[in-house]
Coordinates of C-alpha atoms in Angstrom, one line a residue:
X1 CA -16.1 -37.6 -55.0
X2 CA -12.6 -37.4 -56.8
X3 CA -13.0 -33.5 -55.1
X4 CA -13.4 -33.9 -51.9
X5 CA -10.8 -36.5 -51.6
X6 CA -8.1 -34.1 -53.1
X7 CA -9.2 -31.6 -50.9
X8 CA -9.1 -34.1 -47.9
X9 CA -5.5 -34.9 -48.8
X10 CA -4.3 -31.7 -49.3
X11 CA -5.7 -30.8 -45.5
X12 CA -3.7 -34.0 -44.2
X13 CA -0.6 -32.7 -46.1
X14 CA -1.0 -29.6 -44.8
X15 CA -1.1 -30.6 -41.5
X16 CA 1.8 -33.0 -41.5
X17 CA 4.1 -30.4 -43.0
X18 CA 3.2 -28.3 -39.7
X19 CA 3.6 -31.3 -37.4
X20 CA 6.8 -31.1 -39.0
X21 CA 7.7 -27.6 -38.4
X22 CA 6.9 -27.6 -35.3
X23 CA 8.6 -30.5 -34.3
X24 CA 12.1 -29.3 -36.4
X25 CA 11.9 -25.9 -34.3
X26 CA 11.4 -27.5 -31.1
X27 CA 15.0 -29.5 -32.1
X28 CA 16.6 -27.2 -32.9
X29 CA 15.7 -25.6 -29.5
X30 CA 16.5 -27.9 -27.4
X31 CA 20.0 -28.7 -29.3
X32 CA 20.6 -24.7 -29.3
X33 CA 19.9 -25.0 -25.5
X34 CA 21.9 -28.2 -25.0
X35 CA 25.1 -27.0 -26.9
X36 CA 24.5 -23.1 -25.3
X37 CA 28.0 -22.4 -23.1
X38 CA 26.9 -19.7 -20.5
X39 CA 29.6 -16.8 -20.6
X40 CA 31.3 -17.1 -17.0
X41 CA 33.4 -14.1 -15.8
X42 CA 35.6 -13.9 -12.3
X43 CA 35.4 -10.8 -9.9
X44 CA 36.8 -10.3 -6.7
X45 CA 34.6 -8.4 -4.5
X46 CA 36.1 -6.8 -1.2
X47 CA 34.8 -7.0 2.6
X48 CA 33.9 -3.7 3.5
X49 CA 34.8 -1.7 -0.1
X50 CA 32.0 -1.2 -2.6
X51 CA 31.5 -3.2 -5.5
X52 CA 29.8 -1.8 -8.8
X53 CA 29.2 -4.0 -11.8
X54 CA 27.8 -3.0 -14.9
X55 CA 26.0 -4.7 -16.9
X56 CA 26.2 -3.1 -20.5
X57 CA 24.5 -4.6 -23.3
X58 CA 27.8 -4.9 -25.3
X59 CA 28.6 -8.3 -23.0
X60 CA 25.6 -9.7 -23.7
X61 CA 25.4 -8.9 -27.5
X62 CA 28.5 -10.2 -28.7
X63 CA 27.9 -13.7 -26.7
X64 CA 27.6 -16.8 -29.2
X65 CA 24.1 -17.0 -28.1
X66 CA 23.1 -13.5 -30.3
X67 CA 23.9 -15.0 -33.8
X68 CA 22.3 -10.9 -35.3
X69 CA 24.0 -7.8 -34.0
X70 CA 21.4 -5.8 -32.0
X71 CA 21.0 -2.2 -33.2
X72 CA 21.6 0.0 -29.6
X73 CA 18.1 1.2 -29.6
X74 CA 16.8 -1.8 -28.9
X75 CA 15.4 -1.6 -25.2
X76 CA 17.3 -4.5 -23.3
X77 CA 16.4 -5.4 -19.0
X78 CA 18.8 -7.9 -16.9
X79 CA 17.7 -10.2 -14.2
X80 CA 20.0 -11.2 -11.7
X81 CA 19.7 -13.4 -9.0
X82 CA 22.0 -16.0 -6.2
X83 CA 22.8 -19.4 -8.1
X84 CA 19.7 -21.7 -6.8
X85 CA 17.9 -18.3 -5.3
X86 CA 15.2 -16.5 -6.6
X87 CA 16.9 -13.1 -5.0
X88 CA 20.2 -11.4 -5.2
X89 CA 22.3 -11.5 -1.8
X90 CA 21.0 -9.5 0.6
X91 CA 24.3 -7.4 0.6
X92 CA 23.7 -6.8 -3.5
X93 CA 21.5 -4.6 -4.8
X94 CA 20.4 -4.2 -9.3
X95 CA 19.5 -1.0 -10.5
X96 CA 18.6 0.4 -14.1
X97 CA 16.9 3.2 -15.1
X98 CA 15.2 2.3 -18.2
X99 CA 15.3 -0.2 -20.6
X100 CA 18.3 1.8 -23.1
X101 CA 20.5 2.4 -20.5
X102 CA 22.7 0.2 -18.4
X103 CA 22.4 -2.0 -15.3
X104 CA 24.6 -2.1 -12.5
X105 CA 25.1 -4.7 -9.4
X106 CA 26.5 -2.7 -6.8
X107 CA 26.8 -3.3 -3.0
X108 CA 29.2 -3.8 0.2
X109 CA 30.0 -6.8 1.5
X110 CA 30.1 -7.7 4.9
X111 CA 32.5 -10.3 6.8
X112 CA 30.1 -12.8 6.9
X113 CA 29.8 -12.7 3.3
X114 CA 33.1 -14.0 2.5
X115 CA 33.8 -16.6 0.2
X116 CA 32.2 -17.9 -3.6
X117 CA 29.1 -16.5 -4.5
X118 CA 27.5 -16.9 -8.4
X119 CA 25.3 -14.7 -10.1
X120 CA 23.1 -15.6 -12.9
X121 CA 22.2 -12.7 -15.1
X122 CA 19.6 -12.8 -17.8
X123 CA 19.5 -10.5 -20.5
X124 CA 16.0 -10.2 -22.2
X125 CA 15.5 -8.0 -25.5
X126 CA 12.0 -6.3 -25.3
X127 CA 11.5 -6.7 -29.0
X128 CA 12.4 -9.9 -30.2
X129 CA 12.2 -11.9 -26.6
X130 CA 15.8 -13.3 -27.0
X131 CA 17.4 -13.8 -23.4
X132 CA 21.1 -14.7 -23.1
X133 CA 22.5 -16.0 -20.0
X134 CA 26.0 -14.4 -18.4
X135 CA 27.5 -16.1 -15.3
X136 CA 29.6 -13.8 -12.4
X137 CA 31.7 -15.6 -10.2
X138 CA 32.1 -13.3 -6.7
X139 CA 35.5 -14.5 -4.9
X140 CA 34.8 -12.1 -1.6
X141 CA 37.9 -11.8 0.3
X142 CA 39.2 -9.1 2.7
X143 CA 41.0 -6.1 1.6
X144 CA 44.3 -5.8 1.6
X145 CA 46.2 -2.2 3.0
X146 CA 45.6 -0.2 6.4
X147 CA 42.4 -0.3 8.2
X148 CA 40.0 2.9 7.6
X149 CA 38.4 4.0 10.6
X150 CA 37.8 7.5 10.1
X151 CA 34.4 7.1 8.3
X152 CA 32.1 9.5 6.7
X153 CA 28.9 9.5 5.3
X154 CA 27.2 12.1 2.7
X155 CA 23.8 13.2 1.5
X156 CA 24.5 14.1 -2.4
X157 CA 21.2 15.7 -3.2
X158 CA 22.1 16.3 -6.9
X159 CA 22.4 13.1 -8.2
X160 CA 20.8 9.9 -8.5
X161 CA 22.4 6.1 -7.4
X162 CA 23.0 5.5 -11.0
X163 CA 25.1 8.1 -11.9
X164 CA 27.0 7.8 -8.6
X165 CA 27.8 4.6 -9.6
X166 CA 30.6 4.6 -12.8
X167 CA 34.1 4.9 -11.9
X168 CA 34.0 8.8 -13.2
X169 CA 31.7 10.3 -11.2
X170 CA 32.8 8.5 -8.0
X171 CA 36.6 9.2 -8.9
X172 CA 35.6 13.2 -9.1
X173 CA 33.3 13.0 -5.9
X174 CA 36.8 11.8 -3.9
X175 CA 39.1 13.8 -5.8
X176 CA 36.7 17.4 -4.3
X177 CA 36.5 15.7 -1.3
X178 CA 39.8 15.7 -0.8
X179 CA 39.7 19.4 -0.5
X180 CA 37.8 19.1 2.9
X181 CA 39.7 16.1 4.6
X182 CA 43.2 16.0 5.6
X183 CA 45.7 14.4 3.2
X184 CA 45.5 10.7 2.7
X185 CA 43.8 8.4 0.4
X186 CA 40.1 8.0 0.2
X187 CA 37.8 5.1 -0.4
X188 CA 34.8 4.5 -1.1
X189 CA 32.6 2.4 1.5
X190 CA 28.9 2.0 0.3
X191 CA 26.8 4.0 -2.0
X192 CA 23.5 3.9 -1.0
X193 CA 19.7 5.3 -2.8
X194 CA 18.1 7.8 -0.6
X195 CA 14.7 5.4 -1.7
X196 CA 16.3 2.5 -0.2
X197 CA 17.1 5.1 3.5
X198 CA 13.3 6.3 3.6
X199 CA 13.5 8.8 1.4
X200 CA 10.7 10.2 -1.0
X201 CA 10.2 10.4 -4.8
X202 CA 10.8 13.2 -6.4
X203 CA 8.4 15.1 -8.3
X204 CA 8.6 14.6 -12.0
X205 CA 10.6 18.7 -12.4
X206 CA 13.5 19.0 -14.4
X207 CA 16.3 19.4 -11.7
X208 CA 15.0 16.8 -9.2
X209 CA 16.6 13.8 -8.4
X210 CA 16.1 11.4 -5.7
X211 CA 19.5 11.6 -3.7
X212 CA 22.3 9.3 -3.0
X213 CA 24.2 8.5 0.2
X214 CA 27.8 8.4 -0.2
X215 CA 29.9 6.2 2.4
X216 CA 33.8 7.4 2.5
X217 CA 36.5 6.0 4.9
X218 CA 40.9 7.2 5.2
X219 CA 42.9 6.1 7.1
X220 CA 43.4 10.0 7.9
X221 CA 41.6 11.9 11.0
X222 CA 38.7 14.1 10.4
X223 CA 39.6 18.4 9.5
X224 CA 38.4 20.8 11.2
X225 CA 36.1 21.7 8.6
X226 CA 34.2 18.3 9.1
X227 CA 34.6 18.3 12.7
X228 CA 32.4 21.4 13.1
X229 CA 29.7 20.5 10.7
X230 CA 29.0 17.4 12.6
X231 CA 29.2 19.4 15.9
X232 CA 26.2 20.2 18.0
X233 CA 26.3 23.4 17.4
X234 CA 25.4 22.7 13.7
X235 CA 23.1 20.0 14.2
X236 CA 20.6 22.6 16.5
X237 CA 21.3 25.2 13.7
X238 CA 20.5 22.5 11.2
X239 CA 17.1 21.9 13.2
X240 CA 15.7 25.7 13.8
X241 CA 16.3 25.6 9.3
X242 CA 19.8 27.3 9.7
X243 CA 22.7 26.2 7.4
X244 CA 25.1 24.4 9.4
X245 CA 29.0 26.2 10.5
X246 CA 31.0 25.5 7.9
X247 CA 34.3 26.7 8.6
X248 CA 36.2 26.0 5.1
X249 CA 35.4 26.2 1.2
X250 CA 32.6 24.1 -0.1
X251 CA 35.1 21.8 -2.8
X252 CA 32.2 19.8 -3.7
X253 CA 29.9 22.5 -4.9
X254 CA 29.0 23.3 -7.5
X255 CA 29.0 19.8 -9.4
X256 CA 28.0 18.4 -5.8
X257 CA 25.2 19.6 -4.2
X258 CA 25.8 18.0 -0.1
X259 CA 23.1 18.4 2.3
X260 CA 25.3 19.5 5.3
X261 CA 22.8 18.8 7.9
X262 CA 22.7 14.6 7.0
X263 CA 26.6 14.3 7.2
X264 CA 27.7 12.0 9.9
X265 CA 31.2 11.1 11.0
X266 CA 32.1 7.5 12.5
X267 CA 35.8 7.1 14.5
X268 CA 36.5 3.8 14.8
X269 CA 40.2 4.3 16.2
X270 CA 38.8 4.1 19.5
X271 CA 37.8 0.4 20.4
X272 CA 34.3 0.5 21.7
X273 CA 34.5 -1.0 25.6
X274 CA 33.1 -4.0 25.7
X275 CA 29.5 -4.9 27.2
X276 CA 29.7 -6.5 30.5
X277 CA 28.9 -10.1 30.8
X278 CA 26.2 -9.9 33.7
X279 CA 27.2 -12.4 36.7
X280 CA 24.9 -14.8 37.7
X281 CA 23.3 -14.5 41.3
X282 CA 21.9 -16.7 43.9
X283 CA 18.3 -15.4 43.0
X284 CA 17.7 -13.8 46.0
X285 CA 17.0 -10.2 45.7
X286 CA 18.4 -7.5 48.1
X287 CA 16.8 -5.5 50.6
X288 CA 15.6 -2.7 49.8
X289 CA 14.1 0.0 52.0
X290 CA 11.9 1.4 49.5
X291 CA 9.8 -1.3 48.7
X292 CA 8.5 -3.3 51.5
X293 CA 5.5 -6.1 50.0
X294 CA 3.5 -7.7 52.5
X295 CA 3.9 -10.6 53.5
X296 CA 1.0 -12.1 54.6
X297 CA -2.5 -11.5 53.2
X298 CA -6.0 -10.8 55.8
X299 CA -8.9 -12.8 55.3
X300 CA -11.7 -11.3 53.6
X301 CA -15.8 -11.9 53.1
X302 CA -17.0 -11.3 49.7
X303 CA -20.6 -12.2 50.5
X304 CA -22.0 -8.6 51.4
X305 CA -20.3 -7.3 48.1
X306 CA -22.4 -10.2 46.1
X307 CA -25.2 -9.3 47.8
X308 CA -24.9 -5.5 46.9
X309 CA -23.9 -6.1 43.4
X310 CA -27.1 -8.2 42.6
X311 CA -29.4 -7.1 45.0
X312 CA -29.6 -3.3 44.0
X313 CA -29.7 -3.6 40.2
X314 CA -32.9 -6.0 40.8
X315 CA -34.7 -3.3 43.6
X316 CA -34.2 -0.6 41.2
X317 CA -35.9 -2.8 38.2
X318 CA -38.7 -3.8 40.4
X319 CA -39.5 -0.4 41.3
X320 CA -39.8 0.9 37.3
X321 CA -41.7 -1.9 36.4
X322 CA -44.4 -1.1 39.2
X323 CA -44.0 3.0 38.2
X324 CA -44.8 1.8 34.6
X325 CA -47.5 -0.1 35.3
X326 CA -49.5 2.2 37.5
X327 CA -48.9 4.7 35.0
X328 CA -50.2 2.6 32.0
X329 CA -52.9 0.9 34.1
X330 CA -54.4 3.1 37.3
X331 CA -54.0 6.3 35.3
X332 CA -56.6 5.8 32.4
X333 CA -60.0 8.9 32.3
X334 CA -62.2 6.4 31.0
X335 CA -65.4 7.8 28.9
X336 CA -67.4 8.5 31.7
X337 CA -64.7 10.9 33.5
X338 CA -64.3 12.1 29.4
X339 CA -68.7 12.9 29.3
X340 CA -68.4 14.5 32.7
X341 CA -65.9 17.1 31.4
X342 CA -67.9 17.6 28.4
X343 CA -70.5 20.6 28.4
X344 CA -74.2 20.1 28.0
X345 CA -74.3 22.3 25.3
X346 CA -71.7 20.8 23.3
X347 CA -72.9 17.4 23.4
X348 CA -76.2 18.0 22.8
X349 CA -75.1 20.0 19.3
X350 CA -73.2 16.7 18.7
X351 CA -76.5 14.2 19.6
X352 CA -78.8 16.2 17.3
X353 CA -76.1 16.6 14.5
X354 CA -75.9 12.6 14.9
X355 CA -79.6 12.0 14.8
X356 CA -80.4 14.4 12.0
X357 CA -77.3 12.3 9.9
X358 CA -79.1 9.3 10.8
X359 CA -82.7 10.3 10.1
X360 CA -81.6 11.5 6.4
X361 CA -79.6 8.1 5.7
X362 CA -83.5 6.4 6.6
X363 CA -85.5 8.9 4.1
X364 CA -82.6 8.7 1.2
X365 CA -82.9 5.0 1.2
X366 CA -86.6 4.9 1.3
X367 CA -86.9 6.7 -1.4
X368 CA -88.0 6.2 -5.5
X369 CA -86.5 7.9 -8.1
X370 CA -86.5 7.4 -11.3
X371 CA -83.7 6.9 -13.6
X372 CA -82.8 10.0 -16.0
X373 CA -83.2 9.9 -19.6
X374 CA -80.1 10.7 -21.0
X375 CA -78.8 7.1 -19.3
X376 CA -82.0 4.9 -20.6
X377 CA -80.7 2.7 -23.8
X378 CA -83.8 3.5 -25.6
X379 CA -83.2 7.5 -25.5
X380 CA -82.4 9.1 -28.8
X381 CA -81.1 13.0 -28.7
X382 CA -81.1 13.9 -31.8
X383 CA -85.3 13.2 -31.8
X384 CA -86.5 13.2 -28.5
X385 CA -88.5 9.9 -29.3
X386 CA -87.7 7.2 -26.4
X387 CA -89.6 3.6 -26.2
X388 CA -90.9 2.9 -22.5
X389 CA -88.4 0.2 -20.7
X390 CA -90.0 -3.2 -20.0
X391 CA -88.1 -3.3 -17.0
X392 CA -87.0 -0.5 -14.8
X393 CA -86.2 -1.2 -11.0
X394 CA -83.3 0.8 -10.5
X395 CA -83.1 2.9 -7.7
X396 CA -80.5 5.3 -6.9
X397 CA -80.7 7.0 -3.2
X398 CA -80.1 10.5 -2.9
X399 CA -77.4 10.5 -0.4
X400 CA -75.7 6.5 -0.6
X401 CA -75.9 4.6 2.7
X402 CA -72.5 4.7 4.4
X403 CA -73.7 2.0 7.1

């Protein structure tokens, strides 16, 4: 007894001391989560210009939340999404390409975007499950400078939307550009994935990538250069598989590669006329020669049609039904027709073959025979010697009655 009571206590202890545990770390969680001040940084997005973001693990590791330094192998993914919104904005867009590289927010704003707009991003450690919490603050306001309305847009085949997206590459895309435009600043617009246009995935080959459209706008006029390779001329040699006219040198190649027959060129110098507000009219249409409707409608009987419509269907039933039946019923031989057909000499071979079957089914079953030996009980083989049966009525018929 003195046993099992120690060993009972020791189980209550036990389970106490986890009680305890439990409830310590649960504390200390909620006061970690209660005294947690979400990182908050400012940007300043602009109507019409694109906006790239990226978010590198090295802002999210050295936020108070991370107590231990995380080695940069450790795969880290973000989550981003509108303050009180499941989703991002639907002018935003996230991308990352695996788990040990960087994220990025990019996107163009539109005017009816304007205004304060918070992120939430979420951090999440693939290995130890820690999440830290970062806060952007988007101030969208509208850009400040001349207008652009000389607008281009290029197919850059070589490259994906992440590597578009850092400040390097883009400045070098503009830089070779440059080469083909006429002098005068260039901005970027939008950067777009060719996934997010309808284009395909790649096959898994060393070399391809899935494509990025690049948006560029200046406030200088289109060159010659890109003049003819938006022409018609180039678009119908672009659509019998001909390289389009290109009249200059190819800057952008080779770090580039720009499919020439997906470039197109938007000039919004020119005000676009505006639609005409349709005037209201009395509702009376006009006359028109060509299209006279009648104007009054002739009477018309619809009994004859009725008449027709149910009356022949049921005729032509009748009449297959009474072909059926006089087929079936007023066309049998009967066995006397069958007889009469018959030769004399076949059925009288096929009476006597009859009687002479039935006259040998009478003498088999009138007949005695005795049972055989070798099936008595009383027969021995190996002697001979057999005892005679008190009882033997068996009789077995030569031929068996088949009546």
């Amino acid at each position: 007894m003195p046993v099992l009571r120690r060993e009972r206590q020791g189980q209550v202890g036990a389970a106490m001391a986890a009680v305890l545990i439990w409830i310590s770390l649960l504390v200390g969680l909620l006061a970690g989560l209660g005294g947690t001040e979400v990182q908050q940084t400012t940007l300043h997005p602009l109507v019409g210009r694109v906006f790239v973001h990226t978010l590198d693990r090295e802002n999210f590791l050295h936020l108070p939340e991370l107590v231990v330094a995380v080695p940069a192998t450790v795969p880290i993914t973000y989550h981003a999404h509108l303050q009180g919104h499941p989703d991002l904005p639907r002018w935003l867009r996230y991308a990352q390409r695996s788990p040990y590289q960087p994220g990025f927010l990019y996107g163009t704003a539109t005017p009816a975007d304007r205004g304060r707009q918070v992120i939430e991003v979420t951090a999440y450690n693939r290995d130890s499950f820690d999440t830290t919490r970062q806060r952007l603050v988007l101030l969208i306001g509208d850009p400040e400078g001349p207008l652009l309305p000389y607008q281009a847009e290029f197919l850059v085949r070589s490259h994906d939307v992440e590597e578009m997206l850092p400040s390097t590459p883009a400045g070098r895309f503009l830089t070779a550009l440059g080469g083909l435009w006429e002098p005068g600043e260039l901005q970027l617009l939008n950067i777009t994935s060719a996934l997010d246009r309808g284009g395909r995935v790649p096959l898994p080959i060393e070399g391809r990538k899935e494509g990025v459209y690049i948006k560029v706008g200046s406030a200088s006029p289109f060159s010659t250069c890109l003049k003819m390779v938006a022409s018609p001329d180039s678009q119908a040699r672009c659509a019998q598989g001909q390289p389009p006219l290109l009249s200059c040198y190819d800057t952008l190649a080779p770090h580039f590669r720009v499919d020439w027959c997906n470039v197109s060129l938007v000039d919004k110098s020119v005000p676009e006329p505006a639609d005409e507000v349709p005037t209201p009219g009395d509702g009376i249409l006009e006359h028109d020669p060509f299209f006279c409707p009648p104007t009054e409608a002739t009477a018309r009987e619809f009994l004859t049609d009725a008449l027709v419509t149910l009356l022949v269907p049921l005729l032509v039933a009748l009449l297959l039904t009474l072909l059926l039946a006089y087929v079936m019923c007023c066309r049998r031989e009967g066995r006397l027709k069958r007889d009469l057909a018959t030769s004399d000499i076949q059925m009288v071979h096929h009476c006597t073959i009859r009687g002479n079957t039935e006259e040998l089914r009478q003498m088999a079953a009138s007949r005695e025979v005795p049972r055989p030996l070798s099936t008595l009980p009383m027969f021995n083989v190996r002697t001979g010697e057999r005892l005679p049966p008190q009882v033997d009525s068996a009789r077995v018929p030569l031929i068996l009655d088949q009546h």
